[in-house]
Coordinates of C-alpha atoms in Angstrom, one line a residue:
X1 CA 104.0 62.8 109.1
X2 CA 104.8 65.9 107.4
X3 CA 103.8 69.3 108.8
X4 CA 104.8 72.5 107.8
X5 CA 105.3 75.7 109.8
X6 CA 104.7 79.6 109.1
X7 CA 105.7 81.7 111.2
X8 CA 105.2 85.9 111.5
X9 CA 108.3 87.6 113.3
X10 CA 105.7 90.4 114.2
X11 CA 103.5 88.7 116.4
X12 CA 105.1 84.9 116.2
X13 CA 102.3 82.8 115.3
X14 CA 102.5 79.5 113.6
X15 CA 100.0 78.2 111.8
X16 CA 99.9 74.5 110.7
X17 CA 99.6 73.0 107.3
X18 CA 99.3 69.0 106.8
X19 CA 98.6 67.0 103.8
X20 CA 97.6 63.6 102.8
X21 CA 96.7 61.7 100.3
X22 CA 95.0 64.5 98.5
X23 CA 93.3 66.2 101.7
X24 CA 94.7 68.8 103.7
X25 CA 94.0 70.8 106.5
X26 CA 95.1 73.9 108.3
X27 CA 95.5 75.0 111.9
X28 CA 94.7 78.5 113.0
X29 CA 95.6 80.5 110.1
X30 CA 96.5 83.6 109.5
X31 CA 94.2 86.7 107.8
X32 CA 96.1 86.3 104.5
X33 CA 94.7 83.0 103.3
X34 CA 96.0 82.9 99.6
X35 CA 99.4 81.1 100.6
X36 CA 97.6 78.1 102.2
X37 CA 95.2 77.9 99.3
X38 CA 98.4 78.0 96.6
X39 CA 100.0 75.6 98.7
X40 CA 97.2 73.0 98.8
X41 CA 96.7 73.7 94.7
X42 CA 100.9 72.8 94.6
X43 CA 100.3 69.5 96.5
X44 CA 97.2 68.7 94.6
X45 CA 95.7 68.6 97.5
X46 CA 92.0 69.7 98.6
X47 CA 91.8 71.8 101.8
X48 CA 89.0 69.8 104.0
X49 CA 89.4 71.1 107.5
X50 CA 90.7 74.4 109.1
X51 CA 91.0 73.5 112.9
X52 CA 91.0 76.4 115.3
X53 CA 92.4 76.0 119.0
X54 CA 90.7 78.5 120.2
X55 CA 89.3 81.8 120.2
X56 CA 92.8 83.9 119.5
X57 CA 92.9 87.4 121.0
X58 CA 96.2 88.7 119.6
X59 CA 95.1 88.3 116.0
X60 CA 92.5 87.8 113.7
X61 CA 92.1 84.4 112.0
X62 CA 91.6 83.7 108.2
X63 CA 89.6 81.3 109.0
X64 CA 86.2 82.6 107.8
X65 CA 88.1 83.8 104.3
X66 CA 89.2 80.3 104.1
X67 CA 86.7 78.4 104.6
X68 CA 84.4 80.6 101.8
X69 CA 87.1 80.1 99.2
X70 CA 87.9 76.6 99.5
X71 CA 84.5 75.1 101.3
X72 CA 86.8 73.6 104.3
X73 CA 84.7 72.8 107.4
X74 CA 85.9 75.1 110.3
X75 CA 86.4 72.9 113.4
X76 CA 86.5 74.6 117.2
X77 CA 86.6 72.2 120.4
X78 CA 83.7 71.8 122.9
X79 CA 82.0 74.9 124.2
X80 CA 82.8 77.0 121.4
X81 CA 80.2 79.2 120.4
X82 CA 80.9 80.8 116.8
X83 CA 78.0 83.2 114.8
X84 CA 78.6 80.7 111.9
X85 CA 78.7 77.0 110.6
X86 CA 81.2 75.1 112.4
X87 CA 81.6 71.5 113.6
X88 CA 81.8 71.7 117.2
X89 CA 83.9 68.8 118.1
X90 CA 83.7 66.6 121.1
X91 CA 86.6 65.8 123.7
X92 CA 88.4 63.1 121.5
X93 CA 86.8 63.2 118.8
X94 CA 88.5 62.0 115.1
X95 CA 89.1 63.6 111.9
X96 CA 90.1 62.2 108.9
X97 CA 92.8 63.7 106.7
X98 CA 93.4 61.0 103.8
X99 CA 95.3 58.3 106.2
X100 CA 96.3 60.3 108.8
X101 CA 93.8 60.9 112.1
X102 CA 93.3 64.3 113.8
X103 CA 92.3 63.8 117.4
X104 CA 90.8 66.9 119.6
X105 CA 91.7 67.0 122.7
X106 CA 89.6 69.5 125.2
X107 CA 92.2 71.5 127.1
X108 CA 90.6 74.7 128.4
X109 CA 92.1 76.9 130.6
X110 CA 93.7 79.7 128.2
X111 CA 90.2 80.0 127.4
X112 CA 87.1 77.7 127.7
X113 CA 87.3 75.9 124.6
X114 CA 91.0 75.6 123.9
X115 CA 91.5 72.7 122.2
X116 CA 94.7 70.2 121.6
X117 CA 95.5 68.2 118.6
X118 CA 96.5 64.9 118.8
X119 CA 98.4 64.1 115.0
X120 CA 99.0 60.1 114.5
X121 CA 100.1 58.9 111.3
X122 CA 99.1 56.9 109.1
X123 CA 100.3 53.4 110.7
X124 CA 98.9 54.5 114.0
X125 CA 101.6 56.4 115.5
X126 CA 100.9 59.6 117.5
X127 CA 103.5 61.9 115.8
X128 CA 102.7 65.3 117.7
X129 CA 100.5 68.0 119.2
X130 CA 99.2 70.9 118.0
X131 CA 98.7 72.9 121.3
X132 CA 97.7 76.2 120.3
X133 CA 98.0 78.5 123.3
X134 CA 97.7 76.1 126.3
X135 CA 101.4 74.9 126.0
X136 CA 104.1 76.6 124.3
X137 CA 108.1 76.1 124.8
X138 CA 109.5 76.8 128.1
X139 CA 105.9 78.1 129.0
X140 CA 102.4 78.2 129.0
X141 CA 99.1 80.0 128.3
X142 CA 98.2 82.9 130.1
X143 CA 94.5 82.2 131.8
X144 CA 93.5 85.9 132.0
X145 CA 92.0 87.0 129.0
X146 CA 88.4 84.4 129.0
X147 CA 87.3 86.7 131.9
X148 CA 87.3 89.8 130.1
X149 CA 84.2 88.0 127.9
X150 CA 82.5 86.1 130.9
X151 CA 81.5 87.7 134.1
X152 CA 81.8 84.7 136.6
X153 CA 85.5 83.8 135.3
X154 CA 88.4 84.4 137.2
X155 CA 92.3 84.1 136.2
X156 CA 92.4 82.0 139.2
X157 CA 89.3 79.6 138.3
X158 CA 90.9 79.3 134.5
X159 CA 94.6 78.7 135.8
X160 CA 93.1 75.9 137.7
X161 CA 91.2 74.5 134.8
X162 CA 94.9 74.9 133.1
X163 CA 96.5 72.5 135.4
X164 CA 93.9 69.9 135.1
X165 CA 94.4 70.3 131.2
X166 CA 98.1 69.5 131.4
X167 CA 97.9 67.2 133.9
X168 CA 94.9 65.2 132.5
X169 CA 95.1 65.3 128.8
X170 CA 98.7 66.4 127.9
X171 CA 101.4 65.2 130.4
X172 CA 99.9 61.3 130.2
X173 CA 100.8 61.4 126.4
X174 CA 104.4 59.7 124.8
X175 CA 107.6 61.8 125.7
X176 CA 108.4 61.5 122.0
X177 CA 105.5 63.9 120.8
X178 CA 106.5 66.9 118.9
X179 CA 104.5 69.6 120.9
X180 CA 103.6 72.6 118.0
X181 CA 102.7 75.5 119.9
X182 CA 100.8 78.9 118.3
X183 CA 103.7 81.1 119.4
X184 CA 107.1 81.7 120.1
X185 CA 109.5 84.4 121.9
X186 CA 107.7 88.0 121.5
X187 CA 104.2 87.2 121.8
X188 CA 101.8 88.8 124.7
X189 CA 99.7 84.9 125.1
X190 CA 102.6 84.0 127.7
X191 CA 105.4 85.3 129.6
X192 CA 108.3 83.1 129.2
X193 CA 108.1 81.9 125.8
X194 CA 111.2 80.2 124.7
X195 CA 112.7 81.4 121.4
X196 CA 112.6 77.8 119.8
X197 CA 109.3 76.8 117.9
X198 CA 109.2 73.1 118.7
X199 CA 110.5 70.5 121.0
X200 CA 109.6 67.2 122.6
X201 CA 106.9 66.5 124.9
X202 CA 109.6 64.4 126.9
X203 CA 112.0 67.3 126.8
X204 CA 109.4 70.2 128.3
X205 CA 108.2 68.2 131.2
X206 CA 112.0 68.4 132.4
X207 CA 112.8 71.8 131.7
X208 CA 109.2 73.4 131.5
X209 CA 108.2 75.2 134.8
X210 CA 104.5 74.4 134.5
X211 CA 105.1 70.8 133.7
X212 CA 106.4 69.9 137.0
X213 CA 105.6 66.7 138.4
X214 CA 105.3 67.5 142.1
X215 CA 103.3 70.5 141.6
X216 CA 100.0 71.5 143.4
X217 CA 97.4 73.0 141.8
X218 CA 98.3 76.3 144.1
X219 CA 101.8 76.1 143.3
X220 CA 100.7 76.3 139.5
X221 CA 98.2 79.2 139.8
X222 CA 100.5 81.1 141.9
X223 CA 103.8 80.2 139.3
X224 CA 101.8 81.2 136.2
X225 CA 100.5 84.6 137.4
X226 CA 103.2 85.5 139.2
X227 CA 104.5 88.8 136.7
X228 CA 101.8 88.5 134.2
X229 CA 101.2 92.0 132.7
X230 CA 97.8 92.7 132.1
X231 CA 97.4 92.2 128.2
X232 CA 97.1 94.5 125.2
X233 CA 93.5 96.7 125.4
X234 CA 92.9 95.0 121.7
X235 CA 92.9 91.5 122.9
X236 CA 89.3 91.5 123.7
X237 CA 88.3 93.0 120.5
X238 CA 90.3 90.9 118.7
X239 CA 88.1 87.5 120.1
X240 CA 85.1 89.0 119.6
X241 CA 86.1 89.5 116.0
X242 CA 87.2 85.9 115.6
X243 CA 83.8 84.9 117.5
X244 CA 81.4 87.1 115.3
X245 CA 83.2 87.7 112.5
X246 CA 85.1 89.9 110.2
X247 CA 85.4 92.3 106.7
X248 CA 87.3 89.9 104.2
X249 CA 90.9 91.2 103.7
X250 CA 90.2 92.3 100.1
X251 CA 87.5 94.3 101.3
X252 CA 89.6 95.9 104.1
X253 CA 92.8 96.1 101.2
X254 CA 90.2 98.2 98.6
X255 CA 89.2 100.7 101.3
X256 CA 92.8 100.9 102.4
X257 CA 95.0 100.8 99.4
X258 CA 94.1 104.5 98.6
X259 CA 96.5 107.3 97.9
X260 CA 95.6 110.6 98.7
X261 CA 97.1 113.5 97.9
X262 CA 97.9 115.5 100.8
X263 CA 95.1 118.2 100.5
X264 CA 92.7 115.3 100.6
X265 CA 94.8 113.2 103.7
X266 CA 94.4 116.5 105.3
X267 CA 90.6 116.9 104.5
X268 CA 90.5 113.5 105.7
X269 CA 92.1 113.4 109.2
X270 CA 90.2 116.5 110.0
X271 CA 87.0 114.9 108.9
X272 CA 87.3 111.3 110.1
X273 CA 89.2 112.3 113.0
X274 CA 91.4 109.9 112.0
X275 CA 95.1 108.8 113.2
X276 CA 97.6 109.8 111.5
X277 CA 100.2 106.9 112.0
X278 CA 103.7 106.9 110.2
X279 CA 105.5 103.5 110.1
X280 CA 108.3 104.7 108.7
X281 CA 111.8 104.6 110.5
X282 CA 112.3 106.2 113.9
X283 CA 115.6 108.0 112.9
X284 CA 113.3 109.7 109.6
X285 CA 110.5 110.2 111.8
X286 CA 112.3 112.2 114.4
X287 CA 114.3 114.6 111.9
X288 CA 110.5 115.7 110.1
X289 CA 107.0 114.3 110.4
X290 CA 103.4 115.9 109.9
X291 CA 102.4 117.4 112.8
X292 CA 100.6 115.5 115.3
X293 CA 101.1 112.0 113.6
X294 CA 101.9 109.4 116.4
X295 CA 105.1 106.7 115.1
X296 CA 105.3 103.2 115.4
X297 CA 108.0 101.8 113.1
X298 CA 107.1 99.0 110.7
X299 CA 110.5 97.4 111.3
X300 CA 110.4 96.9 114.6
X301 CA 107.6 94.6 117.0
X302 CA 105.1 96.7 115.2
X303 CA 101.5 95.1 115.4
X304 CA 101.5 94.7 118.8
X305 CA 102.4 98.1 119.7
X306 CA 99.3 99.2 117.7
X307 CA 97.2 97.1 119.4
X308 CA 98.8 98.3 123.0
X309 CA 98.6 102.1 122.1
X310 CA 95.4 102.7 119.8
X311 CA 93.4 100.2 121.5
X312 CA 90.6 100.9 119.6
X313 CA 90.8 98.5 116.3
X314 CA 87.5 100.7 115.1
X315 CA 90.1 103.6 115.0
X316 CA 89.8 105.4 111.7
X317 CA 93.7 105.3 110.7
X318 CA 95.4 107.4 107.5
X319 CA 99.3 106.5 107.0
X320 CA 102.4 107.8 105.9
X321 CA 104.5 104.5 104.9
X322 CA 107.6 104.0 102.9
X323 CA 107.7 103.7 99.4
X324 CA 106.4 100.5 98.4
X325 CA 105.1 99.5 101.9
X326 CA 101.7 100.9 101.9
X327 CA 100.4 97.3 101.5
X328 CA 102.4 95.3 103.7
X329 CA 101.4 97.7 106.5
X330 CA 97.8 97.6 105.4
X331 CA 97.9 93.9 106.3
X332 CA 99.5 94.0 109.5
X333 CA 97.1 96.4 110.4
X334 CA 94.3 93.5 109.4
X335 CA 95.7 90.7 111.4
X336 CA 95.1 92.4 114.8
X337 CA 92.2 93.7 113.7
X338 CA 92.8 97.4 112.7
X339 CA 91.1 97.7 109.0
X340 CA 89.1 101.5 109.2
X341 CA 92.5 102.1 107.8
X342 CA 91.1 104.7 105.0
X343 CA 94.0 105.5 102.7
X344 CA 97.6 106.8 103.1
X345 CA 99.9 110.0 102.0
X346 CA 100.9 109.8 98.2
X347 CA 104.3 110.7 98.0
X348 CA 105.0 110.7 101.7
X349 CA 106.6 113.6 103.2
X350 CA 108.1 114.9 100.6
X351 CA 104.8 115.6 98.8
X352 CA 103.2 116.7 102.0
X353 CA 106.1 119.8 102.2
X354 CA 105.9 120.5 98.5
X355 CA 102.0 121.3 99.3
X356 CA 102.7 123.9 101.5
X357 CA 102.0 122.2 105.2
X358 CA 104.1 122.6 108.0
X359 CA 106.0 120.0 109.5
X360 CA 107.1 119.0 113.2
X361 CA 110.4 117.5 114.4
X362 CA 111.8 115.6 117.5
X363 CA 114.8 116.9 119.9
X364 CA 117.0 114.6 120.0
X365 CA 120.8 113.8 120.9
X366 CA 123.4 111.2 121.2
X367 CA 124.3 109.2 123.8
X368 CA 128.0 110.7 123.8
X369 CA 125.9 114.5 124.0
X370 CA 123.9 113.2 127.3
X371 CA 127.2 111.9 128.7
X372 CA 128.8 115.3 128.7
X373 CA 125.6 117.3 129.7
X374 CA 123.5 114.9 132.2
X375 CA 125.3 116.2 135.2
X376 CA 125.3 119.6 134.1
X377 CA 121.4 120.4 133.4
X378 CA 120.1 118.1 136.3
X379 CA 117.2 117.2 133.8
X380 CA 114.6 114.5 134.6
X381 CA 115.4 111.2 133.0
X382 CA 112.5 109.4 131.5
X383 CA 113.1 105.8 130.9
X384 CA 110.2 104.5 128.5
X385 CA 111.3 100.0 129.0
X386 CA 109.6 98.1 131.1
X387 CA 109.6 97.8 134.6
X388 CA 111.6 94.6 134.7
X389 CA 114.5 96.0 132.4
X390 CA 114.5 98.9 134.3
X391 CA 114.9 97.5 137.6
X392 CA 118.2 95.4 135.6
X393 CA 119.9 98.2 135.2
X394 CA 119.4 101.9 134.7
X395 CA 120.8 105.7 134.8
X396 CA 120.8 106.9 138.6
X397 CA 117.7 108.7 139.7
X398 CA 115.7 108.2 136.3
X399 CA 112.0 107.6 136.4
X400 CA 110.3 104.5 135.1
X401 CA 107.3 105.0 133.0
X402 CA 107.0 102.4 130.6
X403 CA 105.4 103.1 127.2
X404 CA 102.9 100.3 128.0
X405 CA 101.5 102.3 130.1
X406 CA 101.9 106.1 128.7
X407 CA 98.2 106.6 128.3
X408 CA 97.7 105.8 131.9
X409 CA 100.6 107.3 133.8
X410 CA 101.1 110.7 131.6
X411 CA 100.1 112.6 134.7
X412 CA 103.4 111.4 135.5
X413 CA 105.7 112.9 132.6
X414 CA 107.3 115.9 133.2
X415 CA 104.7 118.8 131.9
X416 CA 106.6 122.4 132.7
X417 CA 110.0 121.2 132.5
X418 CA 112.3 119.4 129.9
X419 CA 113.1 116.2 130.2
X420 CA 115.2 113.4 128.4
X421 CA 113.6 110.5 127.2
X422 CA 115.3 106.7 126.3
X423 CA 114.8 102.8 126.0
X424 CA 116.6 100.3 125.0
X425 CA 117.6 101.2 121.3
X426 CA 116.0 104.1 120.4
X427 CA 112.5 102.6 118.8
X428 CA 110.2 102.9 122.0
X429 CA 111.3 106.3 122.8
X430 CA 110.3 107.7 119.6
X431 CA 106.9 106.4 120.2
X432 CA 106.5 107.8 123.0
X433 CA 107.5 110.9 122.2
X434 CA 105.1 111.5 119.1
X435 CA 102.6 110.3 121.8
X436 CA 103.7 113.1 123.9
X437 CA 103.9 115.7 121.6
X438 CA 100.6 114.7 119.8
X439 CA 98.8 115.3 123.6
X440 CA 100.9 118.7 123.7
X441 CA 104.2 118.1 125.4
X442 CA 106.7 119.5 123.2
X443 CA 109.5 119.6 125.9
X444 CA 111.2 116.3 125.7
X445 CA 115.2 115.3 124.7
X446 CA 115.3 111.7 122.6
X447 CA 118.7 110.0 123.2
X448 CA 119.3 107.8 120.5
X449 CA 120.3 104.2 120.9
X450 CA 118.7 104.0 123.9
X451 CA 120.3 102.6 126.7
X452 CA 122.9 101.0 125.0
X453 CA 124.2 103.6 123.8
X454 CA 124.1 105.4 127.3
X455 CA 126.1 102.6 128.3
X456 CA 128.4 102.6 125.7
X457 CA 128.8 106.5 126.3
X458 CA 130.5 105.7 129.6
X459 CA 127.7 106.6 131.6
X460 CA 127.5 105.0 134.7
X461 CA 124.5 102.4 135.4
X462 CA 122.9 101.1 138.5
X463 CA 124.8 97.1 139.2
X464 CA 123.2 95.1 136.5
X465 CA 120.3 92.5 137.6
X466 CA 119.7 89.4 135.3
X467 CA 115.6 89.9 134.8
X468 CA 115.1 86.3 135.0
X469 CA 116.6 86.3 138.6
X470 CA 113.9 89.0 139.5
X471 CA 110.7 88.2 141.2

């Protein structure tokens, strides 16, 4: 059986194409739906099912633009409960693609109507699993986010529907299965995520932690919530989108895909109150920006930071992008949600100062600066990672406030003082700090590279702690 990959570095989801004998189908794709539909035209192929594990929170499906260009049937697993026509399947129910057989198999516990897919060939052999979110490589799906949509759900109650899913439905199956899981190293669905993107069934039951043989059902819940985060503020919005549905991307693009000049981005922001949000790189960001504008680079794990720090994907948003990136960033906007993007800055900076506005800059300084002066000034260290890096390793007596959580600890950030401010490399500090400055704290020190430049500085570090040996 052949089945095909893609993947997204910035929030590392797979989808799934297959094809056979003329029929295809595709498993939860992505918002940009032309590529599967160009594919399928290449094979000759008719697309004639898009299957759907589950409700996804961390992006929004193409499946609704899919299914209205090609006339695919959308298929969700039992207790779904779409606003539009789909085939609801039932636990182990068969689909046909050409010779090959698609088998759903009900596996809540990520959410209620997660949903496995059982691939056999054409001869009869089961060739692999599409697991979506309830198994991934070295891990599996977090049980936390169906409560945020029904009252009378717990983590607890859906972790334990999660062990009978594995134990039931998944573990019983051949060793030589291909498991295909959603996502890879990166993503917020999980918190252990291996960096491979497929393995054998065989394989993970030795080395996965949740696959355990002699595990209880407590041992499991405790294991598997044991460190978990609480996930992005977008998550929710995001399901409800994929429930109720959605703008189609070329609506969101022709709203988006305007360049203002700056009189008019200006007229704009102060009308719209809108975001002012430049993607650009953190090292041009911090030597000039317009004023109040908050940073999130589109180089670096970029969607997922939106959706952790705007939170609100109704957010009207105006951007100031590199040359030539004004659509890519449009689109990543898209697929977690984010389209009241209204237009971005024609000409970028450089047009912005040539009509006349005022622009703001970062303090910053290098790691071989903050060497020589740290013990000098005495100045509050502000180290933006997260708690688990932190507690690795760290510069003596520096405070923890991790940018996850700068909207909710900023009573905690230094207000009449300065005070320097690092990560790891230099990317997360720079958010935070337009943050900061944008809510009117103007008295922070950047140290570029982050921590590993501190380190290699020669400053000295509290005794490095492997993360994964911390509980």
């Amino acid at each position: 059986m052949k089945i095909e990959q893609i993947y997204t570095g910035c929030i590392a989801h797979a989808a799934y194409y297959i094809e056979n004998n003329g029929e295809a189908a595709i498993f939860d794709p992505l918002r940009e739906v032309q590529p599967y539909i160009d594919k399928a035209t290449k094979d000759n192929a008719k697309i004639k099912y898009i299957f759907e594990t589950h409700f996804h929170a961390d992006f929004v499906s193409g499946h609704l633009d899919l299914s209205k260009k090609t006339g695919a049937q959308i298929v969700y697993g039992p207790t779904a409960q779409p606003n539009f026509d789909a085939i609801i399947a039932e636990d182990n129910q068969e689909f046909k693609i050409g010779n090959y057989t698609i088998k759903a198999l009900h596996t809540p516990g990520h959410t209620l109507e997660s949903t496995t897919y059982l691939l056999i060939d054409e001869n009869g052999k089961q060739h692999g699993i599409i697991t979506g979110d309830t198994l991934f490589i070295g891990d599996v799906g977090r049980p936390d986010l169906a409560q945020k949509l029904v009252s009378d759900l717990t983590q607890e109650k859906l972790a334990g529907m999660l062990f009978d899913s594995l134990r039931n439905k998944i573990m019983p199956l051949s060793d030589d299965l291909i498991v295909y899981p959603n996502h890879g190293a990166g993503s917020a669905c999980g918190k252990n995520m291996s960096k491979e993107t497929t393995d054998t069934l065989g394989n993970q039951k030795k080395v996965n932690y949740a696959l355990r043989a002699d595990m209880t059902k407590e041992e499991f819940t405790k294991e598997l919530l044991d460190g978990l985060g609480a996930p992005p503020a977008y998550f929710p919005q995001n399901v409800l989108m994929n429930i109720q549905g959605y703008d189609s991307l070329e609506t969101v693009m022709n709203k988006a895909n305007t360049a203002l000049e700056p009189k008019a981005f200006e007229a704009i922001a102060n009308d719209a109150e809108a975001l002012v949000l430049d993607v650009r790189h953190e090292n041009d960001f911090v030597k000039e920006h317009v004023p109040n504008s908050i940073f999130i680079g589109l180089h670096g794990n970029f969607a997922p930071w939106v959706g952790a720090l705007i939170m609100d994907v109704k957010q009207p948003i105006l951007l100031i992008t590199p040359e030539g990136k004004e659509e890519e960033t449009i689109t990543r906007l898209a697929r977690v949600g984010f389209d009241n993007c209204l237009g971005y800055l024609k000409g970028g900076l450089e047009a912005w100062k040539a009509a006349g506005f005022e622009t703001d800059s970062i303090a910053s300084i290098s790691p071989e600066q903050f060497a020589s002066e740290k013990d000098k000034t005495k100045l509050t260290i502000v180290d933006a990672r997260k708690p688990g890096e932190f507690t690795a390793e760290h510069v003596e007596n520096a405070v923890n406030i991790p940018l996850d959580f700068v909207n909710t600890q900023l009573s905690e950030v230094p207000k009449n003082e300065d005070f320097y401010l690092h990560c790891a490399g230099g990317y997360r500090s720079v958010i935070m700090a337009s943050i900061l400055k944008a809510r009117g704290y103007h008295n922070m020190i950047n140290i570029e590279k982050g921590i590993s430049g501190i380190r290699n500085a020669g400053v000295e570090l509290t005794k490095f702690v492997c993360p994964s040996t911390l509980k």
